[in-house]
mmCIF file of C-alpha atoms in Angstrom:
data_model
loop_
_atom_site.group_PDB
_atom_site.id
_atom_site.type_symbol
_atom_site.label_atom_id
_atom_site.label_comp_id
_atom_site.label_asym_id
_atom_site.label_seq_id
_atom_site.Cartn_x
_atom_site.Cartn_y
_atom_site.Cartn_z
ATOM 1 C CA MET A 1 104.226 53.484 -51.607
ATOM 2 C CA ILE A 2 105.365 52.814 -48.096
ATOM 3 C CA GLU A 3 102.536 52.056 -45.787
ATOM 4 C CA GLY A 4 102.934 53.479 -42.323
ATOM 5 C CA PRO A 5 101.000 52.338 -39.286
ATOM 6 C CA ALA A 6 98.584 55.234 -39.694
ATOM 7 C CA ASP A 7 97.694 54.210 -43.268
ATOM 8 C CA ARG A 8 97.132 50.687 -42.136
ATOM 9 C CA ARG A 9 94.806 51.834 -39.407
ATOM 10 C CA MET A 10 92.788 53.935 -41.787
ATOM 11 C CA ARG A 11 92.473 51.157 -44.316
ATOM 12 C CA ASP A 12 91.415 48.689 -41.634
ATOM 13 C CA ALA A 13 88.767 51.090 -40.396
ATOM 14 C CA SER A 14 87.314 51.563 -43.866
ATOM 15 C CA GLU A 15 87.149 47.813 -44.453
ATOM 16 C CA ARG A 16 85.487 47.035 -41.180
ATOM 17 C CA PRO A 17 81.755 46.331 -41.435
ATOM 18 C CA ARG A 18 79.839 49.355 -40.291
ATOM 19 C CA ILE A 19 78.729 48.092 -36.924
ATOM 20 C CA GLY A 20 77.164 50.858 -34.925
ATOM 21 C CA THR A 21 75.342 52.692 -37.660
ATOM 22 C CA ASP A 22 72.405 50.405 -38.381
ATOM 23 C CA PRO A 23 70.432 49.174 -35.408
ATOM 24 C CA VAL A 24 69.922 45.440 -34.894
ATOM 25 C CA THR A 25 66.310 44.690 -35.770
ATOM 26 C CA ALA A 26 64.372 42.138 -33.764
ATOM 27 C CA LEU A 27 61.039 40.334 -34.098
ATOM 28 C CA ILE A 28 59.483 38.963 -30.907
ATOM 29 C CA VAL A 29 57.157 35.960 -31.080
ATOM 30 C CA HIS A 30 55.638 35.104 -27.729
ATOM 31 C CA PRO A 31 52.206 33.813 -26.688
ATOM 32 C CA ASP A 32 51.765 35.989 -23.585
ATOM 33 C CA ALA A 33 50.957 39.681 -24.083
ATOM 34 C CA ALA A 34 52.531 40.922 -20.852
ATOM 35 C CA GLU A 35 55.743 38.939 -21.274
ATOM 36 C CA ARG A 36 55.926 39.897 -24.932
ATOM 37 C CA ALA A 37 55.738 43.562 -23.986
ATOM 38 C CA ALA A 38 58.335 43.108 -21.242
ATOM 39 C CA LEU A 39 60.777 41.460 -23.625
ATOM 40 C CA GLY A 40 60.141 44.244 -26.134
ATOM 41 C CA ALA A 41 60.810 46.914 -23.507
ATOM 42 C CA VAL A 42 64.105 45.284 -22.525
ATOM 43 C CA LEU A 43 65.271 45.128 -26.132
ATOM 44 C CA ASP A 44 64.167 48.698 -26.861
ATOM 45 C CA SER A 45 66.169 49.847 -23.835
ATOM 46 C CA GLY A 46 69.306 48.464 -25.487
ATOM 47 C CA GLU A 47 71.406 50.782 -27.576
ATOM 48 C CA ARG A 48 71.189 50.152 -31.301
ATOM 49 C CA ILE A 49 68.496 47.497 -30.994
ATOM 50 C CA ARG A 50 65.082 48.100 -32.508
ATOM 51 C CA VAL A 51 62.053 45.872 -32.069
ATOM 52 C CA VAL A 52 60.227 45.881 -35.391
ATOM 53 C CA THR A 53 57.235 43.704 -34.533
ATOM 54 C CA LEU A 54 55.693 41.698 -31.734
ATOM 55 C CA THR A 55 53.257 38.867 -32.342
ATOM 56 C CA ASP A 56 51.809 35.757 -30.731
ATOM 57 C CA ASP A 57 51.106 34.052 -34.062
ATOM 58 C CA GLY A 58 53.796 31.754 -35.439
ATOM 59 C CA ASP A 59 52.454 31.719 -38.991
ATOM 60 C CA ALA A 60 52.198 35.503 -39.038
ATOM 61 C CA ALA A 61 55.770 35.620 -37.715
ATOM 62 C CA VAL A 62 57.013 33.646 -40.729
ATOM 63 C CA THR A 63 55.337 36.117 -43.090
ATOM 64 C CA LEU A 64 56.714 39.073 -41.137
ATOM 65 C CA ALA A 65 60.213 37.593 -41.017
ATOM 66 C CA HIS A 66 60.062 37.082 -44.777
ATOM 67 C CA ARG A 67 58.881 40.639 -45.425
ATOM 68 C CA GLN A 68 60.936 42.532 -42.831
ATOM 69 C CA ARG A 69 64.056 40.358 -42.594
ATOM 70 C CA PRO A 70 64.748 41.188 -38.948
ATOM 71 C CA ALA A 71 68.325 40.382 -37.923
ATOM 72 C CA VAL A 72 67.070 38.310 -35.012
ATOM 73 C CA VAL A 73 63.830 36.523 -34.132
ATOM 74 C CA LEU A 74 63.177 35.906 -30.458
ATOM 75 C CA LEU A 75 60.859 32.889 -30.359
ATOM 76 C CA ASP A 76 59.095 31.385 -27.365
ATOM 77 C CA GLU A 77 58.942 27.664 -28.049
ATOM 78 C CA ARG A 78 55.265 27.419 -27.012
ATOM 79 C CA VAL A 79 54.100 29.545 -29.944
ATOM 80 C CA ASN A 80 51.633 27.830 -32.276
ATOM 81 C CA ALA A 81 51.985 27.761 -36.035
ATOM 82 C CA PRO A 82 49.467 25.381 -37.654
ATOM 83 C CA ASP A 83 50.713 26.177 -41.167
ATOM 84 C CA ASN A 84 54.398 25.865 -40.281
ATOM 85 C CA ARG A 85 54.974 22.583 -38.519
ATOM 86 C CA ASP A 86 58.664 23.284 -38.336
ATOM 87 C CA LEU A 87 58.409 26.872 -37.178
ATOM 88 C CA ILE A 88 62.090 27.341 -36.290
ATOM 89 C CA GLN A 89 63.144 26.048 -39.691
ATOM 90 C CA ALA A 90 60.690 28.391 -41.434
ATOM 91 C CA LEU A 91 61.898 31.433 -39.477
ATOM 92 C CA ALA A 92 65.560 30.492 -39.880
ATOM 93 C CA ARG A 93 65.225 30.927 -43.641
ATOM 94 C CA TRP A 94 64.919 34.677 -43.114
ATOM 95 C CA SER A 95 66.487 35.488 -39.738
ATOM 96 C CA ARG A 96 68.707 34.205 -36.977
ATOM 97 C CA VAL A 97 66.566 32.566 -34.336
ATOM 98 C CA ILE A 98 66.990 32.685 -30.570
ATOM 99 C CA VAL A 99 64.646 30.295 -28.812
ATOM 100 C CA LEU A 100 63.213 30.970 -25.356
ATOM 101 C CA THR A 101 62.244 27.950 -23.322
ATOM 102 C CA GLY A 102 61.088 26.939 -19.882
ATOM 103 C CA ALA A 103 62.628 23.491 -20.233
ATOM 104 C CA ALA A 104 65.786 22.873 -18.258
ATOM 105 C CA GLU A 105 66.109 19.097 -18.860
ATOM 106 C CA HIS A 106 69.098 18.086 -20.921
ATOM 107 C CA SER A 107 67.093 16.090 -23.439
ATOM 108 C CA ALA A 108 64.606 18.888 -24.143
ATOM 109 C CA ILE A 109 67.344 21.474 -24.613
ATOM 110 C CA ARG A 110 69.340 19.116 -26.779
ATOM 111 C CA GLU A 111 66.344 18.685 -29.049
ATOM 112 C CA LEU A 112 65.884 22.459 -29.317
ATOM 113 C CA LEU A 113 69.542 22.934 -30.216
ATOM 114 C CA CYS A 114 69.250 20.453 -33.077
ATOM 115 C CA ALA A 115 66.859 22.876 -34.771
ATOM 116 C CA PRO A 116 68.544 25.726 -36.655
ATOM 117 C CA VAL A 117 68.720 28.121 -33.688
ATOM 118 C CA ARG A 118 71.621 30.445 -32.907
ATOM 119 C CA GLY A 119 70.869 30.849 -29.248
ATOM 120 C CA CYS A 120 68.847 29.399 -26.384
ATOM 121 C CA LEU A 121 67.711 31.371 -23.357
ATOM 122 C CA VAL A 122 66.161 29.417 -20.504
ATOM 123 C CA TYR A 123 63.498 31.232 -18.438
ATOM 124 C CA GLY A 124 64.619 31.877 -14.900
ATOM 125 C CA HIS A 125 68.250 31.720 -15.935
ATOM 126 C CA PHE A 126 68.806 35.027 -17.693
ATOM 127 C CA GLU A 127 68.828 38.733 -16.896
ATOM 128 C CA ALA A 128 67.937 41.696 -19.086
ATOM 129 C CA SER A 129 71.619 42.176 -19.883
ATOM 130 C CA ASP A 130 71.828 38.560 -21.091
ATOM 131 C CA LEU A 131 68.880 39.127 -23.395
ATOM 132 C CA LEU A 132 70.624 42.141 -24.922
ATOM 133 C CA GLY A 133 73.930 40.266 -25.086
ATOM 134 C CA ALA A 134 72.243 37.338 -26.816
ATOM 135 C CA VAL A 135 70.581 39.514 -29.443
ATOM 136 C CA ARG A 136 73.835 41.360 -30.166
ATOM 137 C CA ALA A 137 75.954 38.197 -30.314
ATOM 138 C CA VAL A 138 73.520 36.372 -32.578
ATOM 139 C CA ALA A 139 73.081 39.409 -34.844
ATOM 140 C CA ALA A 140 76.887 39.432 -35.174
ATOM 141 C CA GLY A 141 76.846 35.802 -36.329
ATOM 142 C CA LEU A 142 77.845 34.280 -32.996
ATOM 143 C CA GLY A 143 75.751 32.350 -30.482
ATOM 144 C CA TRP A 144 74.355 32.492 -26.978
ATOM 145 C CA LEU A 145 73.424 29.818 -24.468
ATOM 146 C CA SER A 146 72.077 30.140 -20.925
ATOM 147 C CA PRO A 147 74.228 28.324 -18.341
ATOM 148 C CA VAL A 148 71.731 25.417 -18.070
ATOM 149 C CA ALA A 149 71.746 25.075 -21.837
ATOM 150 C CA VAL A 150 75.557 25.047 -21.804
ATOM 151 C CA ALA A 151 75.445 22.182 -19.307
ATOM 152 C CA ALA A 152 73.045 20.242 -21.533
ATOM 153 C CA ALA A 153 75.123 20.909 -24.635
ATOM 154 C CA THR A 154 78.520 20.011 -23.171
ATOM 155 C CA TRP A 155 77.050 16.894 -21.590
ATOM 156 C CA GLN A 156 75.756 15.852 -24.989
ATOM 157 C CA LEU A 157 79.123 16.504 -26.656
ATOM 158 C CA ARG A 158 80.937 14.404 -24.064
ATOM 159 C CA SER A 159 78.461 11.525 -24.184
ATOM 160 C CA ALA A 160 78.844 10.967 -27.930
ATOM 161 C CA ARG A 161 82.364 9.790 -28.453
ATOM 162 C CA MET B 1 82.716 28.810 -0.702
ATOM 163 C CA ILE B 2 83.897 28.082 -4.236
ATOM 164 C CA GLU B 3 87.545 26.968 -4.267
ATOM 165 C CA VAL B 4 89.383 27.995 -7.417
ATOM 166 C CA LEU B 5 92.672 26.875 -8.979
ATOM 167 C CA ILE B 6 94.255 29.298 -11.458
ATOM 168 C CA VAL B 7 96.333 27.721 -14.240
ATOM 169 C CA ASP B 8 98.217 30.192 -16.439
ATOM 170 C CA ASP B 9 101.904 30.621 -17.257
ATOM 171 C CA ASN B 10 101.663 34.409 -17.130
ATOM 172 C CA PRO B 11 102.067 35.745 -13.565
ATOM 173 C CA ILE B 12 100.427 39.056 -14.507
ATOM 174 C CA VAL B 13 97.329 37.260 -15.761
ATOM 175 C CA ARG B 14 97.241 35.175 -12.578
ATOM 176 C CA MET B 15 97.504 38.343 -10.522
ATOM 177 C CA ALA B 16 94.641 39.975 -12.437
ATOM 178 C CA LEU B 17 92.438 36.886 -12.037
ATOM 179 C CA ARG B 18 93.224 36.727 -8.312
ATOM 180 C CA GLY B 19 92.171 40.356 -8.074
ATOM 181 C CA TYR B 20 88.895 39.806 -9.928
ATOM 182 C CA LEU B 21 88.003 36.834 -7.765
ATOM 183 C CA ALA B 22 89.072 38.434 -4.471
ATOM 184 C CA SER B 23 86.202 40.919 -4.792
ATOM 185 C CA ALA B 24 83.646 38.117 -4.428
ATOM 186 C CA GLY B 25 82.737 36.879 -0.977
ATOM 187 C CA ASP B 26 81.902 33.366 -2.140
ATOM 188 C CA VAL B 27 85.106 32.568 -4.058
ATOM 189 C CA THR B 28 88.568 31.746 -2.746
ATOM 190 C CA VAL B 29 91.715 31.015 -4.744
ATOM 191 C CA VAL B 30 93.275 27.874 -3.252
ATOM 192 C CA GLY B 31 96.121 27.332 -5.689
ATOM 193 C CA GLU B 32 97.963 28.375 -8.810
ATOM 194 C CA ALA B 33 99.936 26.513 -11.462
ATOM 195 C CA PRO B 34 102.115 27.789 -14.324
ATOM 196 C CA ASP B 35 101.740 24.764 -16.640
ATOM 197 C CA GLY B 36 99.469 21.822 -17.362
ATOM 198 C CA ARG B 37 101.532 19.160 -15.643
ATOM 199 C CA THR B 38 101.769 21.069 -12.366
ATOM 200 C CA ALA B 39 98.057 21.825 -12.649
ATOM 201 C CA VAL B 40 97.159 18.124 -12.676
ATOM 202 C CA THR B 41 99.307 17.478 -9.586
ATOM 203 C CA VAL B 42 97.811 20.407 -7.704
ATOM 204 C CA ALA B 43 94.236 19.608 -8.750
ATOM 205 C CA ARG B 44 94.627 15.983 -7.666
ATOM 206 C CA ARG B 45 95.717 17.155 -4.226
ATOM 207 C CA LEU B 46 93.332 20.080 -3.700
ATOM 208 C CA ARG B 47 90.221 18.979 -5.651
ATOM 209 C CA PRO B 48 89.207 22.597 -6.318
ATOM 210 C CA GLY B 49 85.587 23.306 -7.246
ATOM 211 C CA VAL B 50 86.633 25.173 -10.365
ATOM 212 C CA THR B 51 89.898 25.254 -12.324
ATOM 213 C CA LEU B 52 90.548 28.252 -14.573
ATOM 214 C CA LEU B 53 92.606 26.771 -17.410
ATOM 215 C CA ASP B 54 94.762 28.582 -19.966
ATOM 216 C CA HIS B 55 95.706 26.773 -23.172
ATOM 217 C CA ARG B 56 99.166 27.946 -24.338
ATOM 218 C CA MET B 57 101.591 27.022 -21.576
ATOM 219 C CA PRO B 58 105.041 25.415 -21.421
ATOM 220 C CA ILE B 59 105.602 21.718 -20.544
ATOM 221 C CA ALA B 60 101.943 20.720 -21.033
ATOM 222 C CA ASP B 61 99.317 22.896 -22.685
ATOM 223 C CA GLY B 62 95.733 23.183 -21.507
ATOM 224 C CA LEU B 63 94.169 20.940 -24.123
ATOM 225 C CA SER B 64 96.538 18.071 -23.300
ATOM 226 C CA VAL B 65 95.493 17.997 -19.647
ATOM 227 C CA VAL B 66 91.853 19.081 -19.723
ATOM 228 C CA SER B 67 90.412 15.568 -19.407
ATOM 229 C CA GLN B 68 92.757 14.704 -16.525
ATOM 230 C CA LEU B 69 91.863 17.938 -14.741
ATOM 231 C CA ALA B 70 88.167 17.265 -15.329
ATOM 232 C CA GLU B 71 88.482 14.179 -13.109
ATOM 233 C CA TYR B 72 89.388 16.323 -10.101
ATOM 234 C CA SER B 73 87.652 19.625 -10.771
ATOM 235 C CA ARG B 74 85.172 21.378 -13.028
ATOM 236 C CA VAL B 75 87.114 23.205 -15.705
ATOM 237 C CA LEU B 76 86.483 26.717 -17.019
ATOM 238 C CA VAL B 77 88.801 27.487 -19.939
ATOM 239 C CA LEU B 78 90.155 31.021 -19.931
ATOM 240 C CA THR B 79 92.395 31.718 -22.898
ATOM 241 C CA SER B 80 93.250 34.097 -25.720
ATOM 242 C CA ASP B 81 92.689 31.440 -28.391
ATOM 243 C CA ASP B 82 89.231 30.906 -29.755
ATOM 244 C CA ALA B 83 89.865 28.576 -32.678
ATOM 245 C CA ASP B 84 86.860 26.328 -33.290
ATOM 246 C CA GLU B 85 88.950 23.159 -32.946
ATOM 247 C CA LEU B 86 90.326 24.273 -29.593
ATOM 248 C CA ILE B 87 86.858 25.066 -28.250
ATOM 249 C CA ALA B 88 85.606 21.713 -29.533
ATOM 250 C CA GLY B 89 88.559 19.823 -28.049
ATOM 251 C CA MET B 90 88.233 21.465 -24.656
ATOM 252 C CA LEU B 91 84.479 20.815 -24.399
ATOM 253 C CA ARG B 92 84.771 17.202 -25.615
ATOM 254 C CA GLY B 93 87.636 16.807 -23.135
ATOM 255 C CA GLY B 94 85.339 17.722 -20.268
ATOM 256 C CA ALA B 95 85.489 21.511 -19.851
ATOM 257 C CA HIS B 96 82.252 23.092 -18.639
ATOM 258 C CA GLY B 97 82.974 26.623 -19.758
ATOM 259 C CA TYR B 98 85.003 28.706 -22.180
ATOM 260 C CA LEU B 99 85.843 32.390 -21.924
ATOM 261 C CA VAL B 100 88.168 34.436 -24.123
ATOM 262 C CA HIS B 101 90.493 37.062 -22.637
ATOM 263 C CA GLY B 102 89.501 40.577 -23.600
ATOM 264 C CA GLU B 103 85.866 39.615 -24.171
ATOM 265 C CA PHE B 104 84.690 39.412 -20.570
ATOM 266 C CA ASP B 105 84.655 41.681 -17.548
ATOM 267 C CA PRO B 106 85.126 40.713 -13.885
ATOM 268 C CA ALA B 107 81.365 40.435 -13.397
ATOM 269 C CA GLU B 108 81.028 37.915 -16.240
ATOM 270 C CA LEU B 109 84.006 35.925 -14.946
ATOM 271 C CA LEU B 110 82.325 35.631 -11.556
ATOM 272 C CA ARG B 111 79.022 34.551 -13.073
ATOM 273 C CA ALA B 112 80.898 31.975 -15.143
ATOM 274 C CA VAL B 113 82.772 30.625 -12.093
ATOM 275 C CA ARG B 114 79.520 30.374 -10.122
ATOM 276 C CA ALA B 115 77.635 28.722 -12.989
ATOM 277 C CA VAL B 116 80.381 26.153 -13.562
ATOM 278 C CA ALA B 117 80.682 25.465 -9.816
ATOM 279 C CA ALA B 118 76.904 24.974 -9.614
ATOM 280 C CA GLY B 119 76.947 22.258 -12.279
ATOM 281 C CA GLU B 120 75.895 24.493 -15.130
ATOM 282 C CA GLY B 121 78.228 25.988 -17.715
ATOM 283 C CA TRP B 122 79.309 29.184 -19.371
ATOM 284 C CA LEU B 123 80.300 29.903 -22.959
ATOM 285 C CA SER B 124 81.511 32.972 -24.777
ATOM 286 C CA ALA B 125 79.445 33.961 -27.821
ATOM 287 C CA ARG B 126 81.844 32.146 -30.149
ATOM 288 C CA GLY B 127 81.911 29.134 -27.849
ATOM 289 C CA ALA B 128 78.116 28.993 -27.947
ATOM 290 C CA SER B 129 78.018 29.204 -31.719
ATOM 291 C CA VAL B 130 80.674 26.484 -32.134
ATOM 292 C CA THR B 131 78.852 24.268 -29.647
ATOM 293 C CA ILE B 132 75.495 24.607 -31.371
ATOM 294 C CA ALA B 133 77.118 23.775 -34.709
ATOM 295 C CA MET B 134 78.817 20.688 -33.223
ATOM 296 C CA LEU B 135 75.568 19.449 -31.701
ATOM 297 C CA ARG B 136 73.764 19.803 -34.993
ATOM 298 C CA GLU B 137 76.501 17.918 -36.855
ATOM 299 C CA GLN B 138 76.390 15.212 -34.224
ATOM 300 C CA ALA B 139 72.617 14.885 -34.579
ATOM 301 C CA ALA B 140 72.928 14.721 -38.369
ATOM 302 C CA ARG B 141 75.579 12.000 -38.048
ATOM 303 C CA GLU B 142 73.397 9.975 -35.704
ATOM 304 C CA GLN B 143 70.508 10.343 -38.119
ATOM 305 C CA GLU B 144 72.692 9.142 -41.012
ATOM 306 C CA ASP B 145 73.916 6.163 -38.990
ATOM 307 C CA ALA B 146 70.340 5.246 -38.147
ATOM 308 C CA VAL B 147 69.315 5.444 -41.801
ATOM 309 C CA ARG B 148 72.319 3.357 -42.834
ATOM 310 C CA ALA B 149 71.631 0.742 -40.150
ATOM 311 C CA GLU B 150 68.010 0.554 -41.305
ATOM 312 C CA GLY B 151 69.166 0.172 -44.917
ATOM 313 C CA THR B 152 71.507 -2.677 -43.972
ATOM 314 C CA ARG B 153 68.776 -4.375 -41.964
ATOM 315 C CA ALA B 154 66.289 -4.141 -44.836
ATOM 316 C CA ARG B 155 68.826 -5.394 -47.366
ATOM 317 C CA ARG B 156 69.797 -8.365 -45.202
ATOM 318 C CA GLU B 157 66.200 -9.291 -44.571
ATOM 319 C CA ARG B 158 65.742 -10.016 -48.284
ATOM 320 C CA PHE B 159 68.312 -12.849 -48.101
ATOM 321 C CA GLY B 160 66.024 -14.694 -45.692
ATOM 322 C CA LEU B 161 68.738 -16.072 -43.401
ATOM 323 C CA THR B 162 67.524 -17.826 -40.255
ATOM 324 C CA ARG B 163 68.499 -16.499 -36.815
ATOM 325 C CA ARG B 164 71.181 -19.178 -36.514
ATOM 326 C CA GLU B 165 72.540 -18.539 -39.991
ATOM 327 C CA GLN B 166 72.832 -14.851 -39.103
ATOM 328 C CA ASP B 167 74.891 -15.811 -36.026
ATOM 329 C CA VAL B 168 77.205 -17.875 -38.219
ATOM 330 C CA MET B 169 77.411 -15.018 -40.729
ATOM 331 C CA ALA B 170 78.411 -12.520 -38.015
ATOM 332 C CA LEU B 171 81.312 -14.747 -36.921
ATOM 333 C CA LEU B 172 82.290 -15.404 -40.527
ATOM 334 C CA CYS B 173 82.484 -11.637 -41.119
ATOM 335 C CA ALA B 174 84.675 -11.328 -38.018
ATOM 336 C CA GLY B 175 87.156 -13.629 -39.765
ATOM 337 C CA HIS B 176 86.643 -16.856 -37.778
ATOM 338 C CA ALA B 177 87.314 -20.333 -39.170
ATOM 339 C CA ASN B 178 84.661 -23.076 -39.031
ATOM 340 C CA ALA B 179 86.175 -24.670 -35.927
ATOM 341 C CA ALA B 180 86.086 -21.367 -34.019
ATOM 342 C CA ILE B 181 82.525 -20.650 -35.157
ATOM 343 C CA ALA B 182 81.473 -24.119 -34.003
ATOM 344 C CA ARG B 183 83.086 -23.558 -30.572
ATOM 345 C CA GLN B 184 81.481 -20.187 -30.037
ATOM 346 C CA LEU B 185 77.995 -21.265 -31.079
ATOM 347 C CA LEU B 186 78.288 -24.653 -29.333
ATOM 348 C CA LEU B 187 77.747 -26.536 -32.599
ATOM 349 C CA THR B 188 79.642 -29.294 -34.365
ATOM 350 C CA GLU B 189 81.798 -28.310 -37.326
ATOM 351 C CA LYS B 190 79.543 -30.397 -39.526
ATOM 352 C CA THR B 191 76.525 -28.302 -38.529
ATOM 353 C CA VAL B 192 78.459 -25.112 -39.231
ATOM 354 C CA LYS B 193 79.296 -26.447 -42.685
ATOM 355 C CA ASN B 194 75.631 -27.207 -43.326
ATOM 356 C CA HIS B 195 74.678 -23.682 -42.255
ATOM 357 C CA LEU B 196 77.346 -22.254 -44.565
ATOM 358 C CA ALA B 197 76.060 -24.284 -47.510
ATOM 359 C CA SER B 198 72.569 -22.898 -46.932
ATOM 360 C CA ILE B 199 73.971 -19.361 -46.498
ATOM 361 C CA PHE B 200 75.933 -19.592 -49.771
ATOM 362 C CA THR B 201 72.790 -20.644 -51.607
ATOM 363 C CA LYS B 202 70.726 -17.803 -50.147
ATOM 364 C CA LEU B 203 73.427 -15.203 -50.790
ATOM 365 C CA GLN B 204 74.245 -16.673 -54.203
ATOM 366 C CA ALA B 205 77.875 -16.864 -53.138
ATOM 367 C CA THR B 206 80.412 -19.494 -54.190
ATOM 368 C CA ASN B 207 82.882 -18.924 -51.354
ATOM 369 C CA ARG B 208 83.314 -17.304 -47.931
ATOM 370 C CA THR B 209 84.704 -14.031 -49.262
ATOM 371 C CA GLU B 210 81.810 -13.561 -51.645
ATOM 372 C CA ALA B 211 79.347 -14.308 -48.871
ATOM 373 C CA VAL B 212 80.958 -11.708 -46.608
ATOM 374 C CA VAL B 213 80.913 -9.119 -49.406
ATOM 375 C CA ARG B 214 77.212 -9.741 -50.116
ATOM 376 C CA TRP B 215 76.292 -9.639 -46.439
ATOM 377 C CA THR B 216 78.235 -6.509 -45.516
ATOM 378 C CA GLY B 217 77.254 -4.737 -48.715
ATOM 379 C CA GLN B 218 80.833 -3.911 -49.727
ATOM 380 C CA GLN B 219 81.585 -3.693 -53.424
#
């Protein structure tokens, strides 16, 4: 059978993963109630993003991530988790983790990026649209770094030759 | 005012980039170059704040000149290629940002230019994911090296060589003859020989080669 351009298009479309039907699910783990709610509102305002749970408890977050398998976990690095000393590692078993931090120093960011995170947003350096972009990119298997984090990361790459 | 140099062999792309940047009040295009070699010459002369660098160009491609350009300007890569190796090469070569044509709008380009000019950086989603992976590999490598170095140190300690004998051993491993070792450590050749005799006993070696093999841990 001769395959015309139209056939090819149709086949490609059927093979493409069905982005756009299922919403990206997100779990928010943040110690501050007001900020947690604000982050949740921003994500819920995004098309095809659904916040499944919000919590301030790191250990509870691990259980929730295990049970609900959210596509993305948004984790503030100050969150406590007495039972999970390596909280990022524990969450990364079930979901893709984006870490939120107030640290802008190269060394601190470098350390965060050595944990199994897919993205790093630095407070004061991102807008609502960046938050949505980060969640979408990470859900799609890509990454996201705030400009300060990019500076820290590229500096680190250059310094180790 | 952020001064920008546009490096791309395609005049239509250069035109489009000029147009995007013209809309911003804080950015001015100070020069353009159609290939890597010209770009280096222009950048050396103009020292632009930011250079927008394409990869695939005639004469000299972007990757081959990125580290030279990075001496005169901060580099934001702007290309259609997003192969992991290219991203890695550009960032190791000194680029501070990486954007892929077709995946950004004028607003994102402007934010990227401003971030790079301000000493920060900007990465596309793929660039960010490649970068994070590279950092993690690098950290794992450093960890391995540290473990290996600790292993070597612990193994050597068991031989019980004195400080001086360790100095002799280091020069022996570097391939020096007794006379050269004596010169470097300010000893007589006789003393070096005595040290070697003691070293051979401690390492249970019968000759220099065996001693080196024991000490370096090669099989």
